[in-house]
Short mmCIF file of C-alpha atoms and ligand atoms in Angstrom, two decimals:
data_model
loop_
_atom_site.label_atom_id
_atom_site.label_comp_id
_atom_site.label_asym_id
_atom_site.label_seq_id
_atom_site.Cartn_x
_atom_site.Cartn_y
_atom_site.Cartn_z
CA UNK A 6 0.00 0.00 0.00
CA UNK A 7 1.13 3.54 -0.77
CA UNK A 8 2.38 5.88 1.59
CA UNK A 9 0.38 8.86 0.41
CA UNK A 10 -2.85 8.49 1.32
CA UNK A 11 -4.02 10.14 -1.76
CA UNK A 12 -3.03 6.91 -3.53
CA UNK A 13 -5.12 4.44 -2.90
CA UNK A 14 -6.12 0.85 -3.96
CA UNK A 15 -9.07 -0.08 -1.82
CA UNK A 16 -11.89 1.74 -4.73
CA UNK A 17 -14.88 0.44 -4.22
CA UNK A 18 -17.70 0.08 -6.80
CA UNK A 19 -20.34 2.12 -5.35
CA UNK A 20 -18.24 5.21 -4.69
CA UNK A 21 -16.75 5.36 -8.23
CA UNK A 22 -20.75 5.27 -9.06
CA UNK A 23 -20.85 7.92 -7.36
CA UNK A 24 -18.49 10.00 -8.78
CA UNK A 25 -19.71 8.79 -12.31
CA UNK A 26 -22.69 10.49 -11.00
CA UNK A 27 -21.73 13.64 -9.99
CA UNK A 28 -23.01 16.73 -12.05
CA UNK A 29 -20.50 17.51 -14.75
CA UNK A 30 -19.34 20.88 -13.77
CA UNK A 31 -18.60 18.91 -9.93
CA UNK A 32 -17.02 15.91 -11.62
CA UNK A 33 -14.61 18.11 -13.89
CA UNK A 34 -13.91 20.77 -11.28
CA UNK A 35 -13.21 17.47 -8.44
CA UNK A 36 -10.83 16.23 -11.62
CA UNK A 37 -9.31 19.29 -12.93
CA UNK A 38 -8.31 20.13 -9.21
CA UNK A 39 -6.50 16.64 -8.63
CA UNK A 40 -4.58 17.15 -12.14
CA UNK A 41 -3.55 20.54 -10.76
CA UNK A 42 -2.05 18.96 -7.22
CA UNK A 43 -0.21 16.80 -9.72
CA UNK A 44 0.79 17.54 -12.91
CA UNK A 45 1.57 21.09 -14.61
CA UNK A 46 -2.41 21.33 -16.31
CA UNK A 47 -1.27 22.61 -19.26
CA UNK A 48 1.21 20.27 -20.44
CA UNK A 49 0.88 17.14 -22.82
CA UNK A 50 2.87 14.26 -23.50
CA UNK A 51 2.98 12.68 -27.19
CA UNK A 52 3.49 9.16 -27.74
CA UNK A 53 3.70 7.85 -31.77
CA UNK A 54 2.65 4.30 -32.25
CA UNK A 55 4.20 2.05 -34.80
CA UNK A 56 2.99 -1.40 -35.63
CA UNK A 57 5.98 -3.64 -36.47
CA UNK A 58 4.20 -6.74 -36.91
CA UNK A 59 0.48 -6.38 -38.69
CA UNK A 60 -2.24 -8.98 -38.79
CA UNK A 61 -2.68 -12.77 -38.97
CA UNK A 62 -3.08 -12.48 -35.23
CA UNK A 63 -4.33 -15.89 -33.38
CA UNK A 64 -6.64 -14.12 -31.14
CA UNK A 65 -10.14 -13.35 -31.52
CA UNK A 66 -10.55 -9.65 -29.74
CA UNK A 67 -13.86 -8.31 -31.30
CA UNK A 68 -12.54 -5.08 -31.40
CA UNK A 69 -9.55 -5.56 -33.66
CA UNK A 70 -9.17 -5.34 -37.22
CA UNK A 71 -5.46 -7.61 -36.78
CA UNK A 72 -6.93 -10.96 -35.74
CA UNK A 73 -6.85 -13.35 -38.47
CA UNK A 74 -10.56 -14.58 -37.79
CA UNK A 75 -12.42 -11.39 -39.28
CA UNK A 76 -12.33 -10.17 -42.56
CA UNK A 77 -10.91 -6.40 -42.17
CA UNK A 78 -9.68 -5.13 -45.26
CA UNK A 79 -5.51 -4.81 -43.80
CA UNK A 80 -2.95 -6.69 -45.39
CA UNK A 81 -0.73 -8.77 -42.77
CA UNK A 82 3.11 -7.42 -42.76
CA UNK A 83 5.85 -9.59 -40.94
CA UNK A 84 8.14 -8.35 -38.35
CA UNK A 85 9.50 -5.20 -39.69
CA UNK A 86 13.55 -4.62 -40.21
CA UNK A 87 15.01 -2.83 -37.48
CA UNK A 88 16.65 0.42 -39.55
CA UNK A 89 12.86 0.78 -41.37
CA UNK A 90 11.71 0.62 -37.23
CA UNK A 91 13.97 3.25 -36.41
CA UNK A 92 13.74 5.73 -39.55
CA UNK A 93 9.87 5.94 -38.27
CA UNK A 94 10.93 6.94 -34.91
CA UNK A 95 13.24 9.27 -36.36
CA UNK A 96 10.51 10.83 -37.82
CA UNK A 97 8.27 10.53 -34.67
CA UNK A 98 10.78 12.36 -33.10
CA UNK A 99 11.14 15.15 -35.35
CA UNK A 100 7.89 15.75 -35.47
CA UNK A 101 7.82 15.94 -31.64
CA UNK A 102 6.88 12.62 -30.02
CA UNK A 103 8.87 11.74 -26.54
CA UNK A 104 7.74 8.52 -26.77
CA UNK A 105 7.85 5.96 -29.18
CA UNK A 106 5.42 2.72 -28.74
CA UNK A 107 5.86 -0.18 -31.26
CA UNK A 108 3.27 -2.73 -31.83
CA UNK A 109 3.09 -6.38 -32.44
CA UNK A 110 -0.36 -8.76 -33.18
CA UNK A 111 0.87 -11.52 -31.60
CA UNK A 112 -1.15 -13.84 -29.20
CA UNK A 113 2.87 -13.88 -27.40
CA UNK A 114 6.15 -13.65 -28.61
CA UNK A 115 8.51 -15.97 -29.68
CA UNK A 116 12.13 -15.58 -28.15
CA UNK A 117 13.74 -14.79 -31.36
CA UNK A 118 11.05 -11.94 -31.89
CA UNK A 119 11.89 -10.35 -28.36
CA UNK A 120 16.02 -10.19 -29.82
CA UNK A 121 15.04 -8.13 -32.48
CA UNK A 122 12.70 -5.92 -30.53
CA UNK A 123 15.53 -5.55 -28.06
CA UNK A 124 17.66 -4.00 -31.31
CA UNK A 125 14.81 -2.03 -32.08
CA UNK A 126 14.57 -0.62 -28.31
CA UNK A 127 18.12 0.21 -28.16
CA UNK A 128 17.73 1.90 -31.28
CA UNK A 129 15.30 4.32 -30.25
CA UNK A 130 16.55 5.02 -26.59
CA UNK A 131 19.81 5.94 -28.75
CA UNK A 132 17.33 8.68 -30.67
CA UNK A 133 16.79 9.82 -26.86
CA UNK A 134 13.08 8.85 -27.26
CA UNK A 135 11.46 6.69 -24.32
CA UNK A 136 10.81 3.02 -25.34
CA UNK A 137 7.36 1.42 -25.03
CA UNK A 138 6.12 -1.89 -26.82
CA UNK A 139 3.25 -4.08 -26.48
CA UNK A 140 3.70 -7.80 -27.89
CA UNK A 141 1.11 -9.62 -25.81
CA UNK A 142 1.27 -11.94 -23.02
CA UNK A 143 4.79 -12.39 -21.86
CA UNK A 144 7.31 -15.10 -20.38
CA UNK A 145 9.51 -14.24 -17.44
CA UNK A 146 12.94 -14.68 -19.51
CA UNK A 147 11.05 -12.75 -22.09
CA UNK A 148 9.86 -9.99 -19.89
CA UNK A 149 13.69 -9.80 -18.37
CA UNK A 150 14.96 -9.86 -21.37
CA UNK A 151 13.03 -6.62 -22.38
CA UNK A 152 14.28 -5.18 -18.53
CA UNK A 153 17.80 -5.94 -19.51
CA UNK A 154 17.29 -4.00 -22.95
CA UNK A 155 16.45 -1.11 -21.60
CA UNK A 156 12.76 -1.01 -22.20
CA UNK A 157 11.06 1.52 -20.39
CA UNK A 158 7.29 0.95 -20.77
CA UNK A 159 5.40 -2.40 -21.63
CA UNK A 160 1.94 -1.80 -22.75
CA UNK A 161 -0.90 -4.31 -21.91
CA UNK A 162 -4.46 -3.45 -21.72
CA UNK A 163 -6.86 -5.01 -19.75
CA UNK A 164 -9.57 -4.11 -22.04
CA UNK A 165 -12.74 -3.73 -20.08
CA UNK A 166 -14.21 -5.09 -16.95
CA UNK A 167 -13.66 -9.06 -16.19
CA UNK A 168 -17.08 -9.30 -16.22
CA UNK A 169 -17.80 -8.17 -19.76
CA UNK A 170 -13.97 -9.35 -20.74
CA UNK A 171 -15.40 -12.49 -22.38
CA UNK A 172 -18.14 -11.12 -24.30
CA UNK A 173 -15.11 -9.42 -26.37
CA UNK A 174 -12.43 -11.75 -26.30
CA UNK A 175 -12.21 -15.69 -25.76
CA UNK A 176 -8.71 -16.71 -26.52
CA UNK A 177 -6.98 -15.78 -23.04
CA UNK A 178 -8.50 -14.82 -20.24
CA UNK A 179 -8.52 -11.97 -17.59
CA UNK A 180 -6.06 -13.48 -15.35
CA UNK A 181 -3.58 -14.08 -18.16
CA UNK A 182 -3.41 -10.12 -18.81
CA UNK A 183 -3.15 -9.77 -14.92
CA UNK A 184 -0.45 -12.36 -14.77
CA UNK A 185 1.50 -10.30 -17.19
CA UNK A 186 0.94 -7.15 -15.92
CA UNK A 187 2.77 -8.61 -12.69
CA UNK A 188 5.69 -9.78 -14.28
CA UNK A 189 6.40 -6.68 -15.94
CA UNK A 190 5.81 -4.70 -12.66
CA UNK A 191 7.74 -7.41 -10.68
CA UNK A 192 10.57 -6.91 -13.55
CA UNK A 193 11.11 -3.47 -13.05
CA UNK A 194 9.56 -1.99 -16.43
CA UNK A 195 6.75 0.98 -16.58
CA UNK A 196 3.56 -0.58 -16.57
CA UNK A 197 1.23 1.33 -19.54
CA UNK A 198 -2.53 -0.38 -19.25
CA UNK A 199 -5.50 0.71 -19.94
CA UNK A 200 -8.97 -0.11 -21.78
CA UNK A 201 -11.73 0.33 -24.35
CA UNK A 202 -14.78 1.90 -23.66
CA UNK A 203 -17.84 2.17 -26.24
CA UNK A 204 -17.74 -1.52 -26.81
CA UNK A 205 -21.06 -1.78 -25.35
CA UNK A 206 -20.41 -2.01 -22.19
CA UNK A 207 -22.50 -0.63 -19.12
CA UNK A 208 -21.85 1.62 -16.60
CA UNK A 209 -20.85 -0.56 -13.94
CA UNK A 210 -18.44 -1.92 -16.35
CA UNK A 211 -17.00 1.12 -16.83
CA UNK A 212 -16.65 1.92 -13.45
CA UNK A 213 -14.70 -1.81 -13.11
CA UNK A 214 -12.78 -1.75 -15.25
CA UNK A 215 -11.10 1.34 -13.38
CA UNK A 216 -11.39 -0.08 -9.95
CA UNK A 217 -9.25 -2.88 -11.68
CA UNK A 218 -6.48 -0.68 -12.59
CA UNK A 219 -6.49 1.51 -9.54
CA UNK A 220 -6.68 -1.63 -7.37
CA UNK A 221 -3.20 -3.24 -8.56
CA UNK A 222 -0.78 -3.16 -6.72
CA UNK A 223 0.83 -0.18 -8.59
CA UNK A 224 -0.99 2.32 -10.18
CA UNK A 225 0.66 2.17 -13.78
CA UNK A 226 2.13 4.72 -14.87
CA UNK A 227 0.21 5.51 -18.07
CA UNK A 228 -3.50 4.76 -18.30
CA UNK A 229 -4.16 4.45 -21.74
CA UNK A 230 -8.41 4.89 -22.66
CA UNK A 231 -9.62 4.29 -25.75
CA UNK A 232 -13.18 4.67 -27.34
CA UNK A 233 -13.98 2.38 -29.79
CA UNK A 234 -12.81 2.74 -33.73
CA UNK A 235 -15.34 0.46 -35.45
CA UNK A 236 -13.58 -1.36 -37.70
CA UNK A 237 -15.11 -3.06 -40.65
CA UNK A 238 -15.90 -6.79 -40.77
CA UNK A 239 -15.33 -7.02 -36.93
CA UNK A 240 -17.72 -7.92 -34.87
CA UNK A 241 -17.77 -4.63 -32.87
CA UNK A 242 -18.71 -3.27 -35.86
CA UNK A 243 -21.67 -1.82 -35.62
CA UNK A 244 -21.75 -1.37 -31.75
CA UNK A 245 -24.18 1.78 -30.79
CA UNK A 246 -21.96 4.54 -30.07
CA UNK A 247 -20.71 6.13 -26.37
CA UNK A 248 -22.35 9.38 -25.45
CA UNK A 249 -19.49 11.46 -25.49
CA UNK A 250 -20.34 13.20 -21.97
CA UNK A 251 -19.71 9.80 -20.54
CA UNK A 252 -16.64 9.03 -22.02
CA UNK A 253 -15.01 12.54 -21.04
CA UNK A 254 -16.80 11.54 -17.38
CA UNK A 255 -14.40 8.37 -17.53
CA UNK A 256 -11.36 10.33 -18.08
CA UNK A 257 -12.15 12.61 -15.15
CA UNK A 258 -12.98 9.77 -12.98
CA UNK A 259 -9.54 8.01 -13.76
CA UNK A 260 -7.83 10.98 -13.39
CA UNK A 261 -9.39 11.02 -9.81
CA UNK A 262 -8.41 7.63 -8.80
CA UNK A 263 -5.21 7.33 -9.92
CA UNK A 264 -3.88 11.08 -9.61
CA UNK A 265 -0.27 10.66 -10.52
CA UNK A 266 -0.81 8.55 -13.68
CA UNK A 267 -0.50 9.63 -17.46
CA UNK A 268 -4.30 9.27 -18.46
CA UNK A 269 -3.85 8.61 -21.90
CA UNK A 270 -6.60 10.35 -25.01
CA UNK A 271 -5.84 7.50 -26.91
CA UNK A 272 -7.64 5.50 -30.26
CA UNK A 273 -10.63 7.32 -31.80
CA UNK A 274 -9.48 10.83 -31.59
CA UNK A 275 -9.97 10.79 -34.67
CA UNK A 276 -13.74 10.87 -34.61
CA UNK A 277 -14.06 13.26 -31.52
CA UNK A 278 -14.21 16.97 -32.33
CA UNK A 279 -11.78 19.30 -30.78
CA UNK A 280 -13.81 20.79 -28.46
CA UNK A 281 -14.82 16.92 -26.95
CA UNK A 282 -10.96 16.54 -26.85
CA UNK A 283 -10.40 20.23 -24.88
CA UNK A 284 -12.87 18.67 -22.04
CA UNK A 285 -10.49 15.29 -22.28
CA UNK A 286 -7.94 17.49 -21.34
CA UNK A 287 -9.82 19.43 -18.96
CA UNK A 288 -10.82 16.35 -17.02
CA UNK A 289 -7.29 15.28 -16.70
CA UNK A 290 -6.14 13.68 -19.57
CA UNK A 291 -2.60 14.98 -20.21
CA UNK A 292 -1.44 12.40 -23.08
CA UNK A 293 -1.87 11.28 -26.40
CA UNK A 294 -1.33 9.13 -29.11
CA UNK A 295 0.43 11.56 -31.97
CA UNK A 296 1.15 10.59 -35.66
CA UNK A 297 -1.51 10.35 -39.14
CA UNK A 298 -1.73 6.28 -37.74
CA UNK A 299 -2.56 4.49 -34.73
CA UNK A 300 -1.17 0.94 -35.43
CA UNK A 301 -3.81 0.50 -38.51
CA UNK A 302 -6.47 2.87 -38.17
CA UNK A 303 -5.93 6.26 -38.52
CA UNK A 304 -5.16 9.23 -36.07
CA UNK A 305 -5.56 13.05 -36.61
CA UNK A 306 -3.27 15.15 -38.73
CA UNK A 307 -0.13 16.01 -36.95
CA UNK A 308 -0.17 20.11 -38.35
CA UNK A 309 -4.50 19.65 -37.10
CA UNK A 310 -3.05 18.31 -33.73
CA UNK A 311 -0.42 20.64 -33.35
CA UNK A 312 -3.12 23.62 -34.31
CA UNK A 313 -5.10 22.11 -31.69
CA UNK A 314 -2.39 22.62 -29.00
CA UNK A 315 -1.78 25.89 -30.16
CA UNK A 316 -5.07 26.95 -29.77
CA UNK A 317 -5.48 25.34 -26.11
CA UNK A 318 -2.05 27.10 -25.30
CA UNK A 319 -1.38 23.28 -24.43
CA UNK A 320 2.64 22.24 -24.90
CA UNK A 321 4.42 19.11 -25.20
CA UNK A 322 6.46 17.93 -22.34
CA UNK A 323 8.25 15.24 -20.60
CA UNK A 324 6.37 12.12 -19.08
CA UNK A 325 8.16 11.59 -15.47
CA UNK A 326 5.73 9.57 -13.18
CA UNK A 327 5.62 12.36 -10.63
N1 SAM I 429 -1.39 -7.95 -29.65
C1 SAM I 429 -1.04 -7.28 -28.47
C2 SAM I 429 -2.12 -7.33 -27.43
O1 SAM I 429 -3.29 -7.45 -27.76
O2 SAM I 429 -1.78 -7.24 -26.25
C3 SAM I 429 -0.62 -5.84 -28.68
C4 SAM I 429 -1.35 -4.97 -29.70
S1 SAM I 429 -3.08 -4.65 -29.40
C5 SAM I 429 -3.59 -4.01 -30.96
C6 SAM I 429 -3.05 -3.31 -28.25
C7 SAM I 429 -4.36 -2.72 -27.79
O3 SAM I 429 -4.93 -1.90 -28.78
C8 SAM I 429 -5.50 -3.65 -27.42
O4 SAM I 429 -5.35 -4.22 -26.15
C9 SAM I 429 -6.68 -2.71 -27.43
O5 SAM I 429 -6.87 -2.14 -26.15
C10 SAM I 429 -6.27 -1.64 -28.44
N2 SAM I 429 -7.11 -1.71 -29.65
C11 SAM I 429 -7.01 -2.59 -30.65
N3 SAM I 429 -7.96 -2.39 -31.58
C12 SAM I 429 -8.69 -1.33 -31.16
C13 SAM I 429 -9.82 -0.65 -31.69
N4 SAM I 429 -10.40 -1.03 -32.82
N5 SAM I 429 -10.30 0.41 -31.00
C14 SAM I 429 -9.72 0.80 -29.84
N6 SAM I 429 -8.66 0.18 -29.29
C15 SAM I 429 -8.15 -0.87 -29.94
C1 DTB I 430 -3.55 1.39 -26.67
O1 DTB I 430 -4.15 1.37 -25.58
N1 DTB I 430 -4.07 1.85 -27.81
C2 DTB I 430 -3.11 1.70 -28.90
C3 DTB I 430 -1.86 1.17 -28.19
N2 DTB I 430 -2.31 0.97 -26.84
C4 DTB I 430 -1.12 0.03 -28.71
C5 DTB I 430 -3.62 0.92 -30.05
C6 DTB I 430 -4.91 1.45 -30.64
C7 DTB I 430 -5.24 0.64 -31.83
C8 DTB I 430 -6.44 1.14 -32.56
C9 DTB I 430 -6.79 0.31 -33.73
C10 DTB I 430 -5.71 0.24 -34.78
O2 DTB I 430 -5.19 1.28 -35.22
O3 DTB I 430 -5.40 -0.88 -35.23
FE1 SF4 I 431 -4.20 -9.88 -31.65
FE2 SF4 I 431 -3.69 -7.86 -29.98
FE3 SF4 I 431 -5.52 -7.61 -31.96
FE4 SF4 I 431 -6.07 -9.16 -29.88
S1 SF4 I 431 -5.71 -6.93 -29.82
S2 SF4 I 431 -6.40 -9.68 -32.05
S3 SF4 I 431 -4.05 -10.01 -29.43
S4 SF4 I 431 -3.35 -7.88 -32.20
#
């Protein structure tokens, strides 16, 4: 347990209810003031995503256009070459990303995959970018191996709430994303894990699948939320959309249980206007995914994103767990 008392991991469903059910203006103003104890409100931190291995994945998560069951229209690429990894985050980097966060659709890797990701890690930390990848579930050589390379975040989502977990994904269960979230903590490396809202989920959902991540034993140390991008010929396609009120309520409520966390914007920015993304930030979210891509789909604009900050008088800036 942490020694601030601020920190806690005891959350308990019917109080997050309650502050899901706070009036906006309360819930915003409760969120914006816990940012404010913690983090300088007006800065950002970018994060570009690569994916370095596309498609044919094993798994069946109905949200994803990179499992081999469903017919998405994305053509599978192998394990990319580490210089082509590395010109990307070059570019990444000039266009202002800190951190760069390479993707794999794998089920888990194999041993010989994790060696070349280690080149590609030491790669970028040598660009003076922070490392983050997220290859699936993980072995403990594997996830030392990755320690020993100097990775800095692992990314791992848990998705949703363990309740509604298997109404999206059958292949591995909720304990088996747990179990690796441990051994990367255990290991040492920056835990980035987050979810997916707007899968048609309820609100109690929701509200679990926070109490889940504030209730490890670490907070980690970016909370990445995503809404959704309906992808064709999955079978989330199709899902009836999240009121955007409650997904900017879920930002402010993880912002309020896990105060010293990057809460992340992340996937389907690109379908919320930028005054839906201004109340993101204003409920705490102080990160985002930058770059025209997110691993398939795509992301806004850089020069629209960059506008965006202008106009907010937002900046970029470094990602410290504070
Ligand atoms: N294959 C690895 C895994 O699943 O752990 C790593 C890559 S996977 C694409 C990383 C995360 O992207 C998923 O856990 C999910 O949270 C998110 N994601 C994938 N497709 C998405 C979609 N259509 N909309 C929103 N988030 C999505
Ligand atoms: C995360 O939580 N969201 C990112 C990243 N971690 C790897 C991925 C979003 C993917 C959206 C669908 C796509 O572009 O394929
Ligand atoms: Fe595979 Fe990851 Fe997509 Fe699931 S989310 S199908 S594990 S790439």
């Amino acid at each position: 347990m942490s020694a601030n008392p601020a920190i806690r991991h005891d959350w308990q469903l019917d109080e997050v209810q309650a502050l899901y059910a706070l009036p906006f203006n309360d819930l915003i103003f409760k969120a914006q003031t816990v940012h404010r104890e913690n983090f300088d409100p007006n800065e950002v931190q970018i994060s570009s995503l690569l994916s370095i291995k596309t498609g044919s994945c094993s798994e069946d998560c109905g949200y994803c256009p990179q499992s081999a069951r469903y017919d998405s229209d994305l053509t599978p690429e192998a394990l990319m070459p580490v210089d082509a990894v590395l010109k990307a985050a070059q570019l990444a980097k000039d266009q202002g990303a800190s951190r760069f966060c390479m993707g794999a659709a794998w089920r888990q890797p194999k041993d010989r995959d994790v060696e070349r990701v280690v080149e590609m890690v030491q790669g970028v930390k040598a660009l003076g970018m922070e490392t983050c990848v997220t290859l699936g579930m993980l072995t403990d050589a594997q996830t030392a191996r990755l320690k020993e390379g100097g990775l800095d975040y692992y990314n791992h989502n848990l998705d949703t709430s363990e309740d509604y977990y298997s109404e999206v994904i059958t292949t591995r269960t909720y304990q088996d994303r747990l179990d690796t979230l441990a051994r990367v903590r255990d290991a040492g490396i920056n835990v980035c894990c987050g979810g997916i809202v707007g899968m048609g989920e309820s609100d109690v959902d929701r509200a679990n699948l926070l109490i889940e991540l504030a209730n490890l034993p670490k907070h980690p140390e970016s909370v990445p939320v995503n809404m959704l991008v309906q992808v064709e010929g999955t079978p989330l396609m199709g899902t009836e959309s999240l009121d955007p009120i409650i997904f900017i309520r879920t930002i402010a409520v993880a912002r309020i249980m896990m105060p010293k966390s990057r809460v992340r914007l992340s996937a389907g920015r690109n379908n919320m206007s930028d005054e839906m993304q201004a109340l993101c930030f204003l409920a705490g979210a102080n990160s985002i995914f930058y770059g025209d891509k997110l691993l398939t789909t795509d992301n806004p604009m850089t020069n629209h994103d960059l506008a965006l900050f202008d106009r907010l008088g937002v900046y970029s800036g470094g990602s410290s767990y504070a």
